[in-house]
Short mmCIF file of C-alpha atoms in Angstrom, two decimals:
data_model
loop_
_atom_site.label_atom_id
_atom_site.label_comp_id
_atom_site.label_asym_id
_atom_site.label_seq_id
_atom_site.Cartn_x
_atom_site.Cartn_y
_atom_site.Cartn_z
CA PHE A 17 -68.67 -75.64 -43.40
CA ARG A 18 -67.88 -76.93 -39.95
CA SER A 19 -66.97 -80.57 -39.63
CA GLU A 20 -69.91 -81.29 -37.30
CA LYS A 21 -72.34 -80.31 -40.07
CA ILE A 22 -70.97 -83.03 -42.39
CA VAL A 23 -73.13 -86.11 -41.91
CA ASP A 24 -71.67 -88.35 -44.62
CA PHE A 25 -68.78 -88.13 -47.07
CA GLU A 26 -67.98 -90.66 -49.80
CA VAL A 27 -65.81 -90.71 -52.90
CA LEU A 28 -67.67 -92.57 -55.64
CA ASP A 29 -66.28 -94.56 -58.51
CA PHE A 30 -64.83 -92.69 -61.46
CA CYS A 31 -67.37 -91.82 -64.16
CA ASP A 32 -66.31 -90.11 -67.38
CA LEU A 33 -69.82 -88.75 -67.77
CA PHE A 34 -69.19 -86.20 -65.03
CA SER A 35 -65.46 -85.52 -65.37
CA ASP A 36 -62.45 -86.59 -67.38
CA VAL A 37 -60.07 -86.97 -64.41
CA HIS A 38 -62.03 -86.53 -61.15
CA CYS A 39 -64.21 -88.94 -59.19
CA PRO A 40 -67.62 -87.73 -58.04
CA VAL A 41 -68.07 -86.97 -54.34
CA LEU A 42 -71.21 -87.67 -52.31
CA LEU A 43 -71.56 -85.19 -49.44
CA LYS A 44 -74.46 -84.91 -47.00
CA LEU A 45 -74.78 -81.81 -44.81
CA ASN A 46 -76.97 -81.08 -41.81
CA ILE A 47 -77.98 -77.44 -42.29
CA ILE A 48 -80.96 -75.59 -40.83
CA ASP A 49 -82.57 -73.08 -43.18
CA SER A 50 -82.54 -69.80 -41.29
CA ARG A 51 -85.52 -68.57 -43.31
CA ASN A 52 -87.70 -71.23 -41.69
CA VAL A 53 -86.60 -70.50 -38.12
CA VAL A 54 -89.38 -68.97 -36.05
CA GLU A 55 -87.93 -66.22 -33.88
CA ASN A 56 -89.50 -64.76 -30.75
CA ASN A 57 -92.42 -67.20 -31.02
CA VAL A 58 -93.71 -65.47 -34.14
CA SER A 59 -95.85 -67.77 -36.28
CA PRO A 60 -95.13 -68.16 -40.00
CA SER A 61 -98.38 -66.38 -40.83
CA SER A 62 -97.36 -63.21 -38.99
CA SER A 63 -96.06 -59.93 -40.35
CA THR A 64 -92.61 -61.36 -41.00
CA ASP A 65 -93.89 -63.46 -43.88
CA THR A 66 -92.55 -62.58 -47.27
CA CYS A 67 -94.91 -61.57 -50.03
CA LYS A 68 -95.89 -64.34 -52.43
CA THR A 69 -96.45 -63.82 -56.10
CA ASN A 70 -99.97 -65.19 -56.20
CA PRO A 71 -101.80 -62.62 -58.39
CA HIS A 72 -105.06 -63.23 -56.51
CA THR A 73 -103.69 -62.42 -53.03
CA THR A 74 -105.77 -59.47 -51.89
CA HIS A 75 -107.24 -58.03 -48.73
CA ALA A 76 -108.98 -60.20 -46.17
CA ASN A 77 -112.44 -59.74 -47.65
CA VAL A 78 -111.49 -61.05 -51.09
CA GLN A 79 -110.83 -64.75 -51.50
CA PRO A 80 -108.32 -66.02 -54.06
CA THR A 81 -110.01 -67.51 -57.10
CA SER A 82 -109.00 -69.42 -60.20
CA ARG A 83 -108.39 -67.78 -63.54
CA PRO A 84 -110.39 -68.52 -66.66
CA LYS A 85 -108.56 -69.82 -69.70
CA TRP A 86 -109.99 -69.08 -73.12
CA TYR A 87 -110.20 -71.67 -75.88
CA LYS A 88 -111.30 -70.47 -79.31
CA ASP A 89 -112.97 -73.78 -80.13
CA LYS A 90 -115.19 -73.46 -77.02
CA GLU A 91 -116.56 -70.05 -77.99
CA PRO A 92 -119.80 -71.52 -79.45
CA ASP A 93 -120.38 -73.43 -76.20
CA PHE A 94 -119.81 -70.26 -74.19
CA VAL A 95 -122.27 -68.23 -76.27
CA ALA A 96 -124.88 -71.00 -76.21
CA SER A 97 -124.60 -71.27 -72.40
CA LEU A 98 -125.46 -67.61 -71.82
CA ASP A 99 -128.73 -67.54 -69.86
CA ASN A 100 -131.21 -65.47 -71.89
CA ILE A 101 -133.70 -65.41 -69.02
CA LYS A 102 -131.19 -63.87 -66.62
CA ILE A 103 -130.08 -61.42 -69.30
CA ASN A 104 -133.67 -60.22 -69.77
CA GLU A 105 -134.23 -60.02 -66.01
CA THR A 106 -131.10 -57.91 -65.57
CA GLU A 107 -132.16 -55.60 -68.40
CA GLN A 108 -135.52 -55.09 -66.70
CA LEU A 109 -133.76 -54.36 -63.41
CA ILE A 110 -131.62 -51.69 -65.07
CA ASP A 111 -134.71 -50.18 -66.74
CA ALA A 112 -136.38 -49.91 -63.34
CA LEU A 113 -133.30 -48.20 -61.88
CA LEU A 114 -133.17 -45.76 -64.80
CA ILE A 115 -136.81 -44.86 -64.21
CA SER A 116 -136.14 -44.32 -60.51
CA LEU A 117 -133.45 -41.80 -61.42
CA ASP A 118 -136.16 -39.49 -62.76
CA THR A 119 -137.80 -39.26 -59.34
CA GLY A 120 -134.88 -39.87 -57.01
CA SER A 121 -131.43 -41.40 -56.87
CA VAL A 122 -129.85 -44.81 -57.16
CA LEU A 123 -127.66 -46.29 -54.44
CA ARG A 124 -124.20 -47.61 -55.14
CA GLU A 125 -125.34 -50.99 -53.80
CA ASP A 126 -127.92 -51.17 -56.60
CA VAL A 127 -125.27 -50.60 -59.25
CA ASP A 128 -122.96 -53.14 -57.57
CA ASP A 129 -125.75 -55.70 -57.60
CA VAL A 130 -126.33 -55.24 -61.34
CA VAL A 131 -122.62 -55.52 -62.16
CA ARG A 132 -122.28 -58.73 -60.15
CA LYS A 133 -125.34 -60.23 -61.82
CA ILE A 134 -123.81 -59.58 -65.25
CA ALA A 135 -120.47 -61.02 -64.13
CA ASP A 136 -122.22 -64.13 -62.77
CA ILE A 137 -123.98 -64.66 -66.11
CA MET A 138 -120.66 -64.72 -67.95
CA LYS A 139 -118.86 -66.83 -65.33
CA GLN A 140 -121.63 -69.44 -65.19
CA SER A 141 -121.53 -69.68 -68.98
CA ALA A 142 -117.73 -70.01 -68.87
CA GLU A 143 -117.95 -72.81 -66.30
CA SER A 144 -120.48 -74.66 -68.43
CA ALA A 145 -118.15 -74.36 -71.43
CA GLY A 146 -115.17 -75.63 -69.41
CA LEU A 147 -113.25 -72.35 -69.42
CA PHE A 148 -112.35 -72.64 -65.72
CA PRO A 149 -109.94 -75.59 -65.86
CA ASN A 150 -109.16 -77.47 -62.67
CA LYS A 151 -105.45 -77.26 -62.04
CA LYS A 152 -104.18 -80.74 -61.28
CA LYS A 153 -100.55 -81.46 -60.74
CA VAL A 154 -99.48 -84.03 -63.28
CA LYS A 155 -96.14 -85.69 -62.66
CA ASN A 156 -93.89 -85.15 -65.64
CA TYR A 157 -91.28 -87.67 -66.57
CA ASN A 158 -88.96 -84.83 -67.60
CA ARG A 159 -87.37 -83.55 -64.40
CA ARG A 160 -85.21 -81.08 -66.32
CA GLU A 161 -87.89 -79.49 -68.44
CA LYS A 162 -87.28 -75.91 -67.24
CA SER A 163 -83.49 -75.89 -67.03
CA CYS A 164 -82.91 -78.24 -69.98
CA PRO A 165 -85.89 -78.10 -72.37
CA TRP A 166 -83.99 -80.27 -74.85
CA PHE A 167 -83.84 -83.14 -72.34
CA ASN A 168 -86.71 -85.21 -73.72
CA GLN A 169 -87.98 -88.75 -73.21
CA GLU A 170 -85.22 -90.27 -75.36
CA CYS A 171 -82.59 -88.71 -73.09
CA GLU A 172 -84.45 -90.02 -70.07
CA LYS A 173 -84.36 -93.56 -71.45
CA LYS A 174 -80.61 -93.39 -72.10
CA ARG A 175 -80.13 -91.98 -68.62
CA LYS A 176 -81.93 -94.92 -67.03
CA VAL A 177 -79.85 -97.38 -69.06
CA PHE A 178 -76.65 -95.67 -67.96
CA PHE A 179 -77.50 -95.65 -64.25
CA ARG A 180 -78.66 -99.25 -64.45
CA ALA A 181 -75.29 -100.24 -65.93
CA LYS A 182 -73.52 -98.13 -63.33
CA ASN A 183 -75.32 -99.87 -60.45
CA GLN A 184 -74.58 -103.27 -61.96
CA TYR A 185 -70.88 -102.44 -62.09
CA ARG A 186 -70.96 -101.44 -58.43
CA GLN A 187 -72.38 -104.81 -57.49
CA MET A 188 -70.30 -106.92 -59.88
CA ARG A 189 -66.92 -105.36 -60.60
CA ASN A 190 -65.67 -107.19 -63.69
CA ASN A 191 -64.69 -106.27 -67.22
CA TYR A 192 -68.09 -107.12 -68.70
CA PHE A 193 -70.04 -104.66 -66.59
CA PHE A 194 -67.22 -102.13 -66.87
CA GLU A 195 -67.43 -102.16 -70.66
CA LYS A 196 -71.21 -102.10 -70.43
CA ARG A 197 -71.07 -98.97 -68.25
CA ILE A 198 -68.63 -97.25 -70.62
CA LEU A 199 -70.84 -98.04 -73.62
CA ALA A 200 -73.98 -96.79 -71.83
CA SER A 201 -72.14 -93.62 -70.84
CA LYS A 202 -71.12 -92.91 -74.44
CA ASP A 203 -74.65 -93.57 -75.71
CA TYR A 204 -76.05 -91.23 -73.06
CA LYS A 205 -73.63 -88.45 -74.01
CA LYS A 206 -74.31 -88.97 -77.70
CA GLU A 207 -78.09 -88.75 -77.19
CA ILE A 208 -77.75 -85.59 -75.11
CA ASN A 209 -75.64 -83.87 -77.78
CA LYS A 210 -78.03 -85.02 -80.50
CA GLN A 211 -81.14 -83.68 -78.76
CA PHE A 212 -79.41 -80.44 -77.80
CA LYS A 213 -78.41 -79.71 -81.41
CA LYS A 214 -81.88 -80.64 -82.60
CA TYR A 215 -83.46 -78.31 -80.04
CA GLN A 216 -81.18 -75.42 -81.04
CA SER A 217 -81.98 -75.95 -84.71
CA ASN A 218 -85.75 -75.99 -84.08
CA LEU A 219 -85.48 -72.93 -81.84
CA ASN A 220 -83.63 -70.93 -84.49
CA HIS A 221 -86.19 -71.89 -87.11
CA LYS A 222 -89.03 -70.97 -84.74
CA LEU A 223 -87.51 -67.57 -83.92
CA ARG A 224 -87.15 -66.69 -87.59
CA ASN A 225 -90.87 -67.26 -88.13
CA LEU A 226 -92.04 -65.65 -84.88
CA LYS A 227 -90.13 -62.41 -85.38
CA SER A 228 -92.59 -61.28 -88.05
CA LYS A 229 -95.69 -63.36 -87.28
CA ASP A 230 -95.85 -63.17 -83.47
CA PRO A 231 -93.46 -60.54 -82.00
CA LYS A 232 -94.90 -61.00 -78.51
CA MET A 233 -93.97 -64.67 -78.37
CA TYR A 234 -90.64 -63.88 -80.05
CA TRP A 235 -89.56 -61.49 -77.30
CA LYS A 236 -90.93 -63.79 -74.63
CA ILE A 237 -88.53 -66.49 -75.81
CA ILE A 238 -85.64 -64.03 -76.18
CA ASN A 239 -86.10 -62.55 -72.70
CA GLY A 240 -86.46 -65.99 -71.16
CA SER A 241 -88.26 -66.85 -67.93
CA SER A 242 -89.42 -64.17 -65.47
CA SER A 243 -88.76 -66.41 -62.47
CA GLU A 244 -85.94 -64.12 -61.32
CA LYS A 245 -88.32 -61.19 -61.10
CA LYS A 246 -90.86 -63.29 -59.20
CA ASP A 247 -88.27 -64.62 -56.78
CA ALA A 248 -87.11 -61.08 -56.05
CA VAL A 249 -90.55 -60.22 -54.64
CA ASN A 250 -89.98 -62.69 -51.81
CA HIS A 251 -87.29 -60.40 -50.38
CA VAL A 252 -89.88 -57.80 -49.28
CA SER A 253 -92.72 -58.38 -46.82
CA CYS A 254 -96.33 -57.62 -47.72
CA GLU A 255 -96.52 -54.95 -45.01
CA VAL A 256 -93.56 -53.06 -46.50
CA PHE A 257 -95.13 -53.16 -49.96
CA LEU A 258 -98.46 -51.99 -48.51
CA GLU A 259 -96.87 -49.01 -46.78
CA HIS A 260 -94.85 -48.15 -49.90
CA PHE A 261 -97.80 -48.16 -52.31
CA GLN A 262 -100.04 -46.32 -49.85
CA LYS A 263 -97.41 -43.59 -49.64
CA LEU A 264 -97.30 -43.33 -53.43
CA ALA A 265 -101.10 -43.08 -53.57
CA ASP A 266 -101.14 -40.32 -50.95
CA GLU A 267 -98.55 -38.35 -52.91
CA GLU A 268 -100.65 -38.58 -56.08
CA ASP A 269 -103.82 -37.51 -54.25
CA SER A 270 -102.09 -34.47 -52.74
CA GLU A 271 -101.12 -33.11 -56.17
CA SER A 272 -103.20 -30.15 -57.30
CA SER A 273 -105.55 -30.82 -60.19
CA GLU A 274 -105.07 -28.79 -63.33
CA SER A 275 -107.88 -26.79 -64.92
CA LEU A 276 -109.45 -27.79 -68.21
CA PRO A 277 -107.52 -26.63 -71.29
CA PHE A 278 -110.56 -24.82 -72.70
CA ASP A 279 -113.38 -22.53 -71.65
CA CYS A 280 -116.48 -24.59 -70.90
CA ALA A 281 -118.70 -21.57 -71.54
CA SER A 282 -117.54 -21.28 -75.15
CA VAL A 283 -118.00 -24.98 -75.95
CA ASN A 284 -121.20 -27.00 -75.78
CA VAL A 285 -120.31 -29.87 -73.44
CA SER A 286 -123.81 -31.34 -73.28
CA ALA A 287 -122.85 -33.92 -75.91
CA LEU A 288 -120.51 -35.52 -73.36
CA ASN A 289 -123.49 -36.43 -71.18
CA ASP A 290 -125.66 -37.92 -73.93
CA PRO A 291 -126.66 -41.58 -73.40
CA PHE A 292 -124.23 -44.11 -74.77
CA THR A 293 -125.32 -45.87 -77.93
CA GLU A 294 -124.90 -49.52 -78.86
CA SER A 295 -122.62 -48.44 -81.68
CA GLU A 296 -120.21 -46.78 -79.25
CA VAL A 297 -120.10 -49.84 -77.01
CA ARG A 298 -119.61 -52.21 -79.95
CA ILE A 299 -116.67 -50.16 -81.26
CA ALA A 300 -115.05 -50.27 -77.82
CA ILE A 301 -115.57 -54.05 -77.60
CA GLN A 302 -114.00 -54.57 -81.01
CA GLY A 303 -110.94 -52.65 -79.82
CA LEU A 304 -110.35 -54.89 -76.79
CA LYS A 305 -107.07 -56.81 -76.81
CA LEU A 306 -106.96 -60.54 -76.19
CA ASN A 307 -104.81 -62.58 -73.80
CA LYS A 308 -105.04 -60.01 -71.02
CA ALA A 309 -105.15 -60.82 -67.30
CA CYS A 310 -108.50 -60.67 -65.53
CA GLY A 311 -109.27 -58.73 -62.37
CA LEU A 312 -110.99 -59.94 -59.23
CA ASP A 313 -114.29 -60.37 -61.10
CA GLN A 314 -112.70 -63.09 -63.32
CA ILE A 315 -114.02 -61.43 -66.49
CA ILE A 316 -111.64 -61.46 -69.45
CA ASN A 317 -111.91 -59.56 -72.72
CA GLU A 318 -112.68 -62.77 -74.60
CA PHE A 319 -115.92 -63.08 -72.58
CA LEU A 320 -116.96 -59.55 -73.53
CA LYS A 321 -116.16 -60.04 -77.21
CA ALA A 322 -117.92 -63.40 -77.50
CA SER A 323 -121.05 -62.21 -75.66
CA ALA A 324 -121.38 -58.92 -77.56
CA ASP A 325 -124.16 -60.11 -79.88
CA LYS A 326 -126.34 -61.33 -77.01
CA MET A 327 -125.48 -58.83 -74.28
CA LEU A 328 -124.64 -55.63 -76.15
CA LEU A 329 -127.93 -53.98 -75.14
CA LEU A 330 -127.34 -55.02 -71.53
CA TYR A 331 -123.85 -53.49 -71.52
CA THR A 332 -125.19 -50.26 -73.03
CA LYS A 333 -127.93 -49.94 -70.42
CA LEU A 334 -125.46 -50.60 -67.60
CA PHE A 335 -123.05 -47.92 -68.83
CA ASN A 336 -125.90 -45.42 -69.13
CA LEU A 337 -126.97 -46.25 -65.57
CA ILE A 338 -123.45 -45.54 -64.31
CA LEU A 339 -123.24 -42.36 -66.40
CA ARG A 340 -126.54 -40.94 -65.17
CA SER A 341 -126.26 -42.00 -61.53
CA GLY A 342 -122.58 -41.16 -61.15
CA LYS A 343 -122.14 -44.34 -59.06
CA ASN A 344 -119.03 -46.30 -59.94
CA PRO A 345 -119.23 -50.02 -59.02
CA ILE A 346 -117.04 -50.83 -56.04
CA ASP A 347 -115.76 -53.99 -57.75
CA TRP A 348 -114.31 -51.84 -60.51
CA SER A 349 -112.28 -49.88 -57.96
CA LEU A 350 -110.45 -52.96 -56.67
CA GLY A 351 -107.18 -54.03 -58.24
CA ILE A 352 -104.37 -56.49 -57.72
CA ILE A 353 -100.97 -54.83 -57.35
CA GLN A 354 -98.21 -57.05 -58.68
CA PRO A 355 -94.73 -55.76 -57.79
CA ILE A 356 -92.21 -56.31 -60.59
CA TYR A 357 -88.50 -56.04 -59.81
CA LYS A 358 -86.74 -53.45 -61.99
CA GLN A 359 -83.61 -55.62 -62.29
CA LYS A 360 -81.48 -53.03 -60.52
CA GLY A 361 -80.84 -51.91 -56.96
CA ASP A 362 -81.39 -53.59 -53.61
CA LYS A 363 -84.04 -56.33 -53.78
CA GLU A 364 -85.15 -55.47 -50.24
CA ASP A 365 -85.97 -51.86 -51.19
CA PRO A 366 -89.65 -51.56 -52.30
CA GLY A 367 -88.68 -48.51 -54.34
CA ASN A 368 -86.91 -50.82 -56.78
CA TYR A 369 -90.20 -52.50 -57.71
CA ARG A 370 -92.70 -51.33 -60.28
CA GLY A 371 -96.27 -51.80 -59.13
CA ILE A 372 -98.49 -53.16 -61.91
CA THR A 373 -102.19 -52.96 -61.04
CA ILE A 374 -104.49 -55.55 -62.62
CA LEU A 375 -107.97 -54.04 -62.91
CA SER A 376 -111.30 -55.37 -64.08
CA CYS A 377 -111.57 -55.86 -67.84
CA PHE A 378 -115.25 -54.93 -67.57
CA ALA A 379 -114.25 -51.60 -66.00
CA LYS A 380 -111.70 -51.02 -68.75
CA LEU A 381 -114.44 -51.48 -71.35
CA PHE A 382 -116.48 -48.72 -69.71
CA THR A 383 -113.48 -46.36 -69.51
CA SER A 384 -112.73 -47.13 -73.15
CA VAL A 385 -116.23 -46.03 -74.16
CA VAL A 386 -115.84 -42.84 -72.11
CA ASN A 387 -112.37 -42.18 -73.53
CA ASN A 388 -113.53 -42.62 -77.14
CA ARG A 389 -116.31 -40.10 -76.58
CA ILE A 390 -113.97 -37.54 -74.98
CA VAL A 391 -111.36 -37.92 -77.73
CA LYS A 392 -114.03 -37.50 -80.39
CA PHE A 393 -115.38 -34.41 -78.61
CA PHE A 394 -111.89 -32.86 -78.38
CA ASP A 395 -111.18 -33.52 -82.05
CA GLU A 396 -114.49 -32.06 -83.24
CA ASN A 397 -114.06 -28.92 -81.15
CA CYS A 398 -110.32 -28.53 -81.84
CA VAL A 399 -109.54 -28.57 -78.12
CA ILE A 400 -106.21 -30.34 -78.63
CA GLY A 401 -103.76 -28.58 -80.92
CA PHE A 402 -102.54 -30.22 -84.09
CA GLU A 403 -98.97 -30.09 -82.77
CA GLN A 404 -99.91 -32.53 -79.97
CA ALA A 405 -99.14 -35.92 -81.52
CA GLY A 406 -98.43 -38.08 -78.47
CA PHE A 407 -100.96 -40.75 -77.48
CA ARG A 408 -103.32 -39.87 -80.33
CA SER A 409 -104.51 -42.20 -83.07
CA ASN A 410 -103.43 -41.36 -86.62
CA HIS A 411 -100.72 -39.08 -85.24
CA SER A 412 -96.97 -39.52 -85.08
CA THR A 413 -93.90 -37.58 -84.09
CA VAL A 414 -93.05 -37.60 -87.79
CA ASP A 415 -95.90 -35.07 -88.22
CA HIS A 416 -93.79 -32.49 -86.38
CA VAL A 417 -91.40 -32.44 -89.34
CA PHE A 418 -94.13 -30.83 -91.44
#
């Protein structure tokens, strides 16, 4: 650094807490962060902004919203808050649209309206049950919680005692306060070592149990925080990411579609277009995984599972409306692309990021119902050969040995 950037420089009193032989140095620098400098009169909200990691940052017509958080003990409150009157009204609306299909067609706007009504029913029930928590910043006494999780309240108390003794020695330099500072320093070090060993012991015990009981949490602890991946996203602007992912989408659309692996004339495909049954929808709901991120509609799989008994008929009628009309809800076509750094290559190259798209859980339920029907149809008609074991239930690469 240049000497003109040094505002203040001071050599502090020796403290064995920081070093065995060296005195701590207090240095103040006057440095301007170049990332905050506005060049060519470009405002911070312009195209030079870096992309934030807010998962709800979307296009201009979609406003960021809060995420629901599921609590198992609030499930009865959620189910009890479901509005039966609105559920019946929505069912009647779908029945009217299904009847209109016999004489005409249904607009996409009509299907969108039904989907949003169903989503509103679940979200209003979730709000009544307190599943949309208000995020309030609570000041934590532990300033080192992320970097030093073992630094607990006991360490904080010893730290305050040490710095109090240190300040007293600065003001009154005599043997009494000197000995008091040395004693406080030793106690502080001893408490830190004690809590660190205790934390390591508890962590090892926790990992032994999690490895078999909860592998997901086990690997989350092993892999550590994903802050490095999130910070890497800030190296690329939103416009660069937009151009990159649009290019990838255009390349996928330009690929030629392959023909079906069987002759439609020799197989009766009418069963694929039969109305969905409540049994099919219930099986798909039971197969939904928990603790998954929600899309822009704020519907999570826990909402769908908990409301199945009351709204199963409504879900079935909606899916049949989409199947017969061929109108896919526009809300189900919107996703949140979250770039994840691949931990290799230049952080400013968008090609070194993996785009993870967060879609609507409600839409995934519908595609799951469709997929189950197609897989069942293929199995019954022997469309897929027995040698194809990949991505099939009750199949494994071990089957190829036989």
